[in-house]
Every structure is written in structure tokens, then in C-alpha cells.
Coordinates of C-alpha atoms in Angstrom, one line a residue:
X739 CA 0.0 0.0 0.0
X740 CA 1.3 3.4 -1.0
X741 CA 0.6 6.3 1.4
X742 CA 0.6 9.8 0.0
X743 CA 3.0 12.0 1.8
X744 CA 2.0 15.6 2.6
X745 CA 4.5 18.0 1.4
X746 CA 4.7 21.5 2.8
X747 CA 3.8 24.3 0.4
X748 CA 6.7 26.8 -0.2
X749 CA 4.2 29.6 0.3
X750 CA 3.1 28.3 3.7
X751 CA 4.8 30.1 6.6
X752 CA 7.0 28.1 8.9
X753 CA 5.6 28.1 12.4
X754 CA 9.0 27.2 13.9
X755 CA 10.5 30.4 12.4
X756 CA 7.7 32.5 13.9
X757 CA 8.2 30.9 17.3
X758 CA 12.0 31.5 17.1
X759 CA 11.4 35.2 16.2
X760 CA 8.9 35.6 19.0
X761 CA 11.2 34.0 21.6
X762 CA 14.1 36.2 20.3
X763 CA 12.1 39.3 20.7
X764 CA 11.1 38.3 24.2
X765 CA 14.8 37.8 25.2
X766 CA 15.8 41.2 23.7
X767 CA 12.9 42.9 25.5
X768 CA 13.8 41.3 28.9
X769 CA 17.5 42.2 28.5
X770 CA 16.7 45.8 27.5
X771 CA 14.3 46.2 30.5
X772 CA 17.0 45.0 32.9
X773 CA 19.6 47.2 31.3
X774 CA 17.3 50.2 31.7
X775 CA 16.7 49.4 35.4
X776 CA 20.4 49.0 36.1
X777 CA 21.2 52.2 34.2
X778 CA 18.6 54.1 36.2
X779 CA 20.1 52.9 39.5
X780 CA 23.6 53.8 38.3
X781 CA 22.4 57.2 37.2
X782 CA 20.8 58.0 40.5
X783 CA 23.9 56.9 42.4
X784 CA 26.2 58.9 40.0
X785 CA 24.2 62.1 40.5
X786 CA 24.2 61.6 44.3
X787 CA 20.4 61.7 44.6
X788 CA 18.5 60.4 47.6
X789 CA 17.6 56.7 47.6
X790 CA 14.0 57.8 48.0
X791 CA 14.0 58.5 44.2
X792 CA 14.3 54.7 43.8
X793 CA 12.1 53.5 46.6
X794 CA 9.1 55.7 45.9
X795 CA 8.5 54.5 42.3
X796 CA 8.9 50.9 43.4
X797 CA 6.3 51.3 46.2
X798 CA 3.9 53.0 43.9
X799 CA 4.4 50.3 41.2
X800 CA 3.8 47.5 43.7
X801 CA 0.8 49.1 45.2
X802 CA -0.7 49.8 41.7
X803 CA 0.0 46.2 40.6
X804 CA -1.7 44.7 43.7
X805 CA -4.7 47.1 43.4
X806 CA -5.0 46.2 39.7
X807 CA -5.0 42.4 40.5
X808 CA -7.8 42.8 43.0
X809 CA -9.9 45.1 40.7
X810 CA -9.4 42.8 37.7
X811 CA -10.5 39.8 39.8
X812 CA -13.6 41.6 41.0
X813 CA -14.5 42.8 37.5
X814 CA -14.1 39.3 36.0
X815 CA -16.3 37.8 38.7
X816 CA -18.9 40.5 38.2
X817 CA -18.9 40.1 34.4
X818 CA -19.3 36.3 34.7
X819 CA -22.2 36.9 37.0
X820 CA -23.8 39.3 34.5
X821 CA -23.5 36.9 31.6
X822 CA -24.5 33.7 33.4
X823 CA -28.1 32.7 33.8
X824 CA -29.8 32.7 37.2
X825 CA -29.7 28.9 37.3
X826 CA -25.9 28.8 36.7
X827 CA -25.3 31.5 39.4
X828 CA -27.4 29.6 42.0
X829 CA -25.7 26.2 41.2
X830 CA -22.2 27.9 41.4
X831 CA -22.9 29.4 44.8
X832 CA -25.3 27.0 46.4
X833 CA -23.0 26.4 49.3
X834 CA -22.9 30.1 50.2
X835 CA -26.7 30.5 50.5
X836 CA -28.1 30.0 54.0
X837 CA -31.3 28.0 54.2
X838 CA -33.4 31.0 55.5
X839 CA -32.6 33.3 52.5
X840 CA -35.7 33.0 50.3
X841 CA -36.9 36.6 49.9
X842 CA -40.6 35.8 49.4
X843 CA -41.5 39.4 48.5
X844 CA -38.9 39.5 45.6
X845 CA -39.8 37.7 42.4
X846 CA -37.7 36.2 39.7
X847 CA -37.7 38.2 36.4
X848 CA -35.7 36.2 33.8
X849 CA -38.3 37.2 31.3
X850 CA -37.3 40.9 31.9
X851 CA -33.7 40.0 31.3
X852 CA -34.6 38.4 28.0
X853 CA -36.5 41.6 27.0
X854 CA -33.6 43.8 28.0
X855 CA -31.2 41.7 25.8
X856 CA -33.5 42.2 22.8
X857 CA -34.0 45.9 23.2
X858 CA -30.5 46.8 24.5
X859 CA -29.2 47.9 21.0
X860 CA -32.0 50.5 20.9
X861 CA -31.7 51.6 24.5
X862 CA -28.0 51.9 23.8
X863 CA -28.6 55.1 21.7
X864 CA -30.7 56.6 24.5
X865 CA -28.0 56.0 27.1
X866 CA -25.4 57.6 24.8
X867 CA -27.5 60.7 24.6
X868 CA -28.0 60.8 28.4
X869 CA -24.2 60.5 28.9
X870 CA -23.4 63.2 26.4
X871 CA -26.0 65.7 27.3
X872 CA -26.3 65.3 31.0
X873 CA -23.3 63.5 32.6
X874 CA -20.6 65.2 30.4
X875 CA -21.5 68.8 31.5
X876 CA -21.6 67.8 35.2
X877 CA -18.3 66.1 35.0
X878 CA -16.8 69.1 33.3
X879 CA -17.9 71.3 36.2
X880 CA -16.6 68.9 38.8
X881 CA -13.2 68.6 37.2
X882 CA -12.9 72.3 36.8
X883 CA -12.6 72.5 40.7
X884 CA -9.4 70.4 40.4
X885 CA -8.0 72.6 37.6
X886 CA -8.7 69.9 35.0
X887 CA -10.4 71.4 32.0
X888 CA -11.5 70.5 28.5
X889 CA -13.2 67.2 29.4
X890 CA -15.2 65.7 26.5
X891 CA -16.4 62.3 25.5
X892 CA -15.1 61.3 22.0
X893 CA -16.6 57.9 21.5
X894 CA -19.2 55.9 23.4
X895 CA -19.8 52.2 22.7
X896 CA -21.7 50.7 25.6
X897 CA -21.2 47.1 24.4
X898 CA -23.4 44.1 23.9
X899 CA -23.9 43.1 27.5
X900 CA -27.2 44.5 28.7
X901 CA -28.1 45.3 32.3
X902 CA -29.3 42.4 34.4
X903 CA -32.2 42.4 36.9
X904 CA -31.6 40.1 39.8
X905 CA -35.1 40.4 41.2
X906 CA -38.2 42.7 41.3
X907 CA -40.5 43.7 44.0
X908 CA -43.9 45.4 43.1
X909 CA -45.7 47.3 45.9
X910 CA -49.4 46.8 46.3
X911 CA -49.9 48.3 49.7
X912 CA -49.8 51.9 51.0
X913 CA -49.4 53.4 47.5
X914 CA -51.6 55.7 45.4
X915 CA -54.1 54.1 43.0
X916 CA -52.6 56.4 40.3
X917 CA -49.2 54.9 40.3
X918 CA -47.2 51.6 40.1
X919 CA -44.0 51.3 42.3
X920 CA -41.4 48.6 41.8
X921 CA -37.8 48.0 43.1
X922 CA -35.3 46.4 40.8
X923 CA -32.0 44.8 41.8
X924 CA -29.9 46.2 38.9
X925 CA -26.5 44.8 38.0
X926 CA -24.6 46.1 35.0
X927 CA -21.2 44.7 34.1
X928 CA -20.5 46.2 30.6
X929 CA -18.1 45.5 27.9
X930 CA -18.1 49.2 27.0
X931 CA -15.5 51.2 25.2
X932 CA -15.7 54.9 26.1
X933 CA -13.0 57.3 25.0
X934 CA -12.6 60.8 26.3
X935 CA -10.3 63.8 26.1
X936 CA -9.0 65.5 29.3
X937 CA -6.8 68.5 28.9
X938 CA -5.1 67.2 25.8
X939 CA -4.8 63.7 27.2
X940 CA -6.7 60.9 25.5
X941 CA -8.0 58.1 27.6
X942 CA -10.8 55.7 28.0
X943 CA -13.1 53.8 30.4
X944 CA -13.6 50.0 30.1
X945 CA -15.3 47.4 32.2
X946 CA -17.7 49.9 33.7
X947 CA -19.9 48.3 36.4
X948 CA -22.7 49.5 38.5
X949 CA -24.9 47.6 41.1
X950 CA -27.7 49.0 43.2
X951 CA -31.4 49.0 44.0
X952 CA -33.4 51.0 41.5
X953 CA -36.9 52.2 42.1
X954 CA -39.2 52.7 39.1
X955 CA -42.4 54.7 39.6
X956 CA -45.0 54.6 36.8
X957 CA -47.2 57.7 37.1
X958 CA -49.8 58.9 36.5
X959 CA -52.0 56.2 35.1
X960 CA -54.0 57.5 32.2
X961 CA -57.0 56.3 30.0
X962 CA -55.1 56.3 26.7
X963 CA -52.2 54.3 25.4
X964 CA -49.6 53.7 26.7
X965 CA -51.7 53.9 29.9
X966 CA -48.7 55.3 31.8
X967 CA -48.0 59.0 31.6
X968 CA -44.3 58.8 32.6
X969 CA -41.6 57.2 34.6
X970 CA -39.5 58.2 37.6
X971 CA -36.2 56.2 37.9
X972 CA -33.8 56.6 40.7
X973 CA -31.4 54.6 43.0
X974 CA -32.5 54.3 46.6
X975 CA -28.9 54.6 47.8
X976 CA -25.5 55.4 46.1
X977 CA -24.8 52.4 43.8
X978 CA -21.5 50.5 43.8
X979 CA -19.6 51.8 40.8
X980 CA -16.3 50.5 39.4
X981 CA -14.4 51.0 36.1
X982 CA -11.0 50.6 34.5
X983 CA -9.0 53.5 33.1
X984 CA -7.1 52.9 29.8
X985 CA -4.9 55.0 27.6
X986 CA -2.7 57.9 28.8
X987 CA -4.8 58.6 31.9
X988 CA -4.1 55.0 33.0
X989 CA -1.3 56.7 34.9
X990 CA -3.9 58.3 37.1
X991 CA -5.2 54.9 38.2
X992 CA -3.2 55.2 41.4
X993 CA -4.4 55.2 45.1
X994 CA -5.7 58.6 45.9
X995 CA -6.0 59.9 42.3
X996 CA -8.2 56.9 41.4
X997 CA -10.4 57.5 44.4
X998 CA -10.8 61.1 43.3
X999 CA -12.0 60.1 39.8
X1000 CA -14.4 57.5 41.2
X1001 CA -15.8 60.0 43.7
X1002 CA -16.5 62.5 40.9
X1003 CA -18.3 59.8 38.9
X1004 CA -20.4 58.7 41.8
X1005 CA -21.3 62.3 42.7
X1006 CA -22.5 63.0 39.2
X1007 CA -24.6 59.8 39.1
X1008 CA -26.0 60.8 42.4
X1009 CA -26.9 64.3 41.1
X1010 CA -28.9 62.7 38.4
X1011 CA -30.7 59.7 39.8
X1012 CA -30.0 59.0 43.5
X1013 CA -32.8 59.8 45.9
X1014 CA -33.9 62.6 46.3
X1015 CA -32.9 63.2 42.6
X1016 CA -34.9 61.4 40.0
X1017 CA -34.6 60.7 36.3
X1018 CA -37.9 61.6 34.7
X1019 CA -39.0 60.0 31.4
X1020 CA -42.2 61.4 29.8
X1021 CA -44.3 58.9 27.9
X1022 CA -47.4 60.9 27.0
X1023 CA -48.0 64.5 25.8
X1024 CA -51.0 64.7 28.1
X1025 CA -48.8 64.7 31.2
X1026 CA -47.0 67.9 32.1
X1027 CA -43.2 67.4 32.5
X1028 CA -43.4 69.2 35.9
X1029 CA -45.6 66.3 37.2
X1030 CA -42.7 63.9 36.9
X1031 CA -40.2 66.3 38.4
X1032 CA -42.2 67.1 41.5
X1033 CA -41.0 65.4 44.7
X1034 CA -43.2 63.0 46.5
X1035 CA -45.3 64.4 49.4
X1036 CA -44.0 63.5 52.8

């Protein structure tokens, strides 16, 4: 029996050559990095500078690396939870759930998550407008207090991962007959790609995450379609917010500076839709806009 031998095409790239080139580049890069470090140490000693010029960058680098490891782990866990189904999440963490945790007043809403997944590309455009027209001016004012000017969003891609609702509670007692009140356990771990310009520096935000309890008030109920005059949407408390800086401003992702940026973001979200502030959405022309902006009577 004669077996046909496979001959290598002359046009086909040699994988061994590619591997050799890759390993050679890795060796050169490692040697160059070590030479740069040794050269920096020699230069500091030659100039007679204090040893603090060497210790301070090392401490900052180690602190930044450890902080990045923790935040990356937390973001990966959160993103996996956002993508996984409710059944997968429960099975993965069944040992962590005590027997008495049943929450009988909070209902499952997997059907809502399926709807959100379907409409998210359309809601994406509305969210972009909200960020550009509302959040951007507020961030500009806040950064001006720190002498950081010319902040502007250049590109906003919110990604394909929609928000996820962990549970919903609809109130049927002690409420007006002219409204519907519900609380939503909102979790959003996005694959967004947002670019911005800050004082000539170009940077970006990725892995934006937000988690909190959102209250939605449908009011007033009307006799014509869509039967609801408008919506009031707000967080009951400050939500948990996290994100990852990329680009040139990644250098600002240090302890202290990073906390300042996160505090500004949280403050601006709070100024828009954290109680007592509410995000009004008008659904009918018959309802005056002031009706949705008025605070609830005490």
C-alpha cells in the first residue's frame, strides 16, 4: 500500500521560524528592560540623589499592581455573573446561600432580562444621549474644581452586554391608585469602550460596572395608550460603581487619584438619579413634565 506524503507548500509560513522570532524578541525585551533598570540605578547613584527616588516609584508600582489584580478579579467575577443565567449562578454558589434566605417578596424576572437583551441595542442610543447631554457637562464642572479642563467624550460604545435584573418587588400596599411602584436589583457589568479627552490627554473607560437597588415609579396612570404617563427612575442609595481606566490617563489609576475620579463619577450619578434626585421620562404628551419632576409628598 502506498501512502501519499504531505509536502509543505513553499508559500506556507514556517511556524517554527515564527516561534523563534517571538522568543528572540522576548529575550531582547527582557534584557533591554533589565539594562534600563540597572542604568537608572547607576544614574541615581552617580548624581548623588537620595535613595527615595528609587524607593518611591517601586512602592507605587507594587501598590498599583496589587490594586489592579484585586480590581481585575472583582470585575471578572462580576462580568461572569452578568453573563451567566440565574440557574448557573445559584448552582455555582449554592453552598454560600443560607437556608433561610428565600426573599418571598422579591420575584424572579428572567423574562425581563430576555427583553432587555432584545431591546438593548436600541436603548444603547438613548443611554449615549444621556451620557453626552447630562453627565458630560456635570463632570466638566466637577473637574474644573481640580483645575482639570476640556473634558469631552469622544466615543461611546456601551457594548453588547445588557443590564441584568436580579429580582423585582412590586408594591401593592400603602401606595396611590394612580401609580405603580417597583424596586429592581440592577446589575450592569458592561463591555463598554468609552473614549474621552481631558486637557489634551486621550484616555478611556472600560469594564464599567454598577450595582444597586433601582426604584421605578410609573405615574400617572391615564386612560389612553400607553396607559402610563411617565416614569421616575432613581437609586434608593448610592450604587456601587467601578471601572477601568485605559490610555494615557491610566497613569492616574493610582491610590488617591483613582479615588478622586471615582468619587466624581459617583457624585454625578447621584446628582442625576440617586434619591432625592430622579430621572424623569415622559411617555405621554397629556402629562406635564413638571408632574414627573415634583418630589413625593411626605
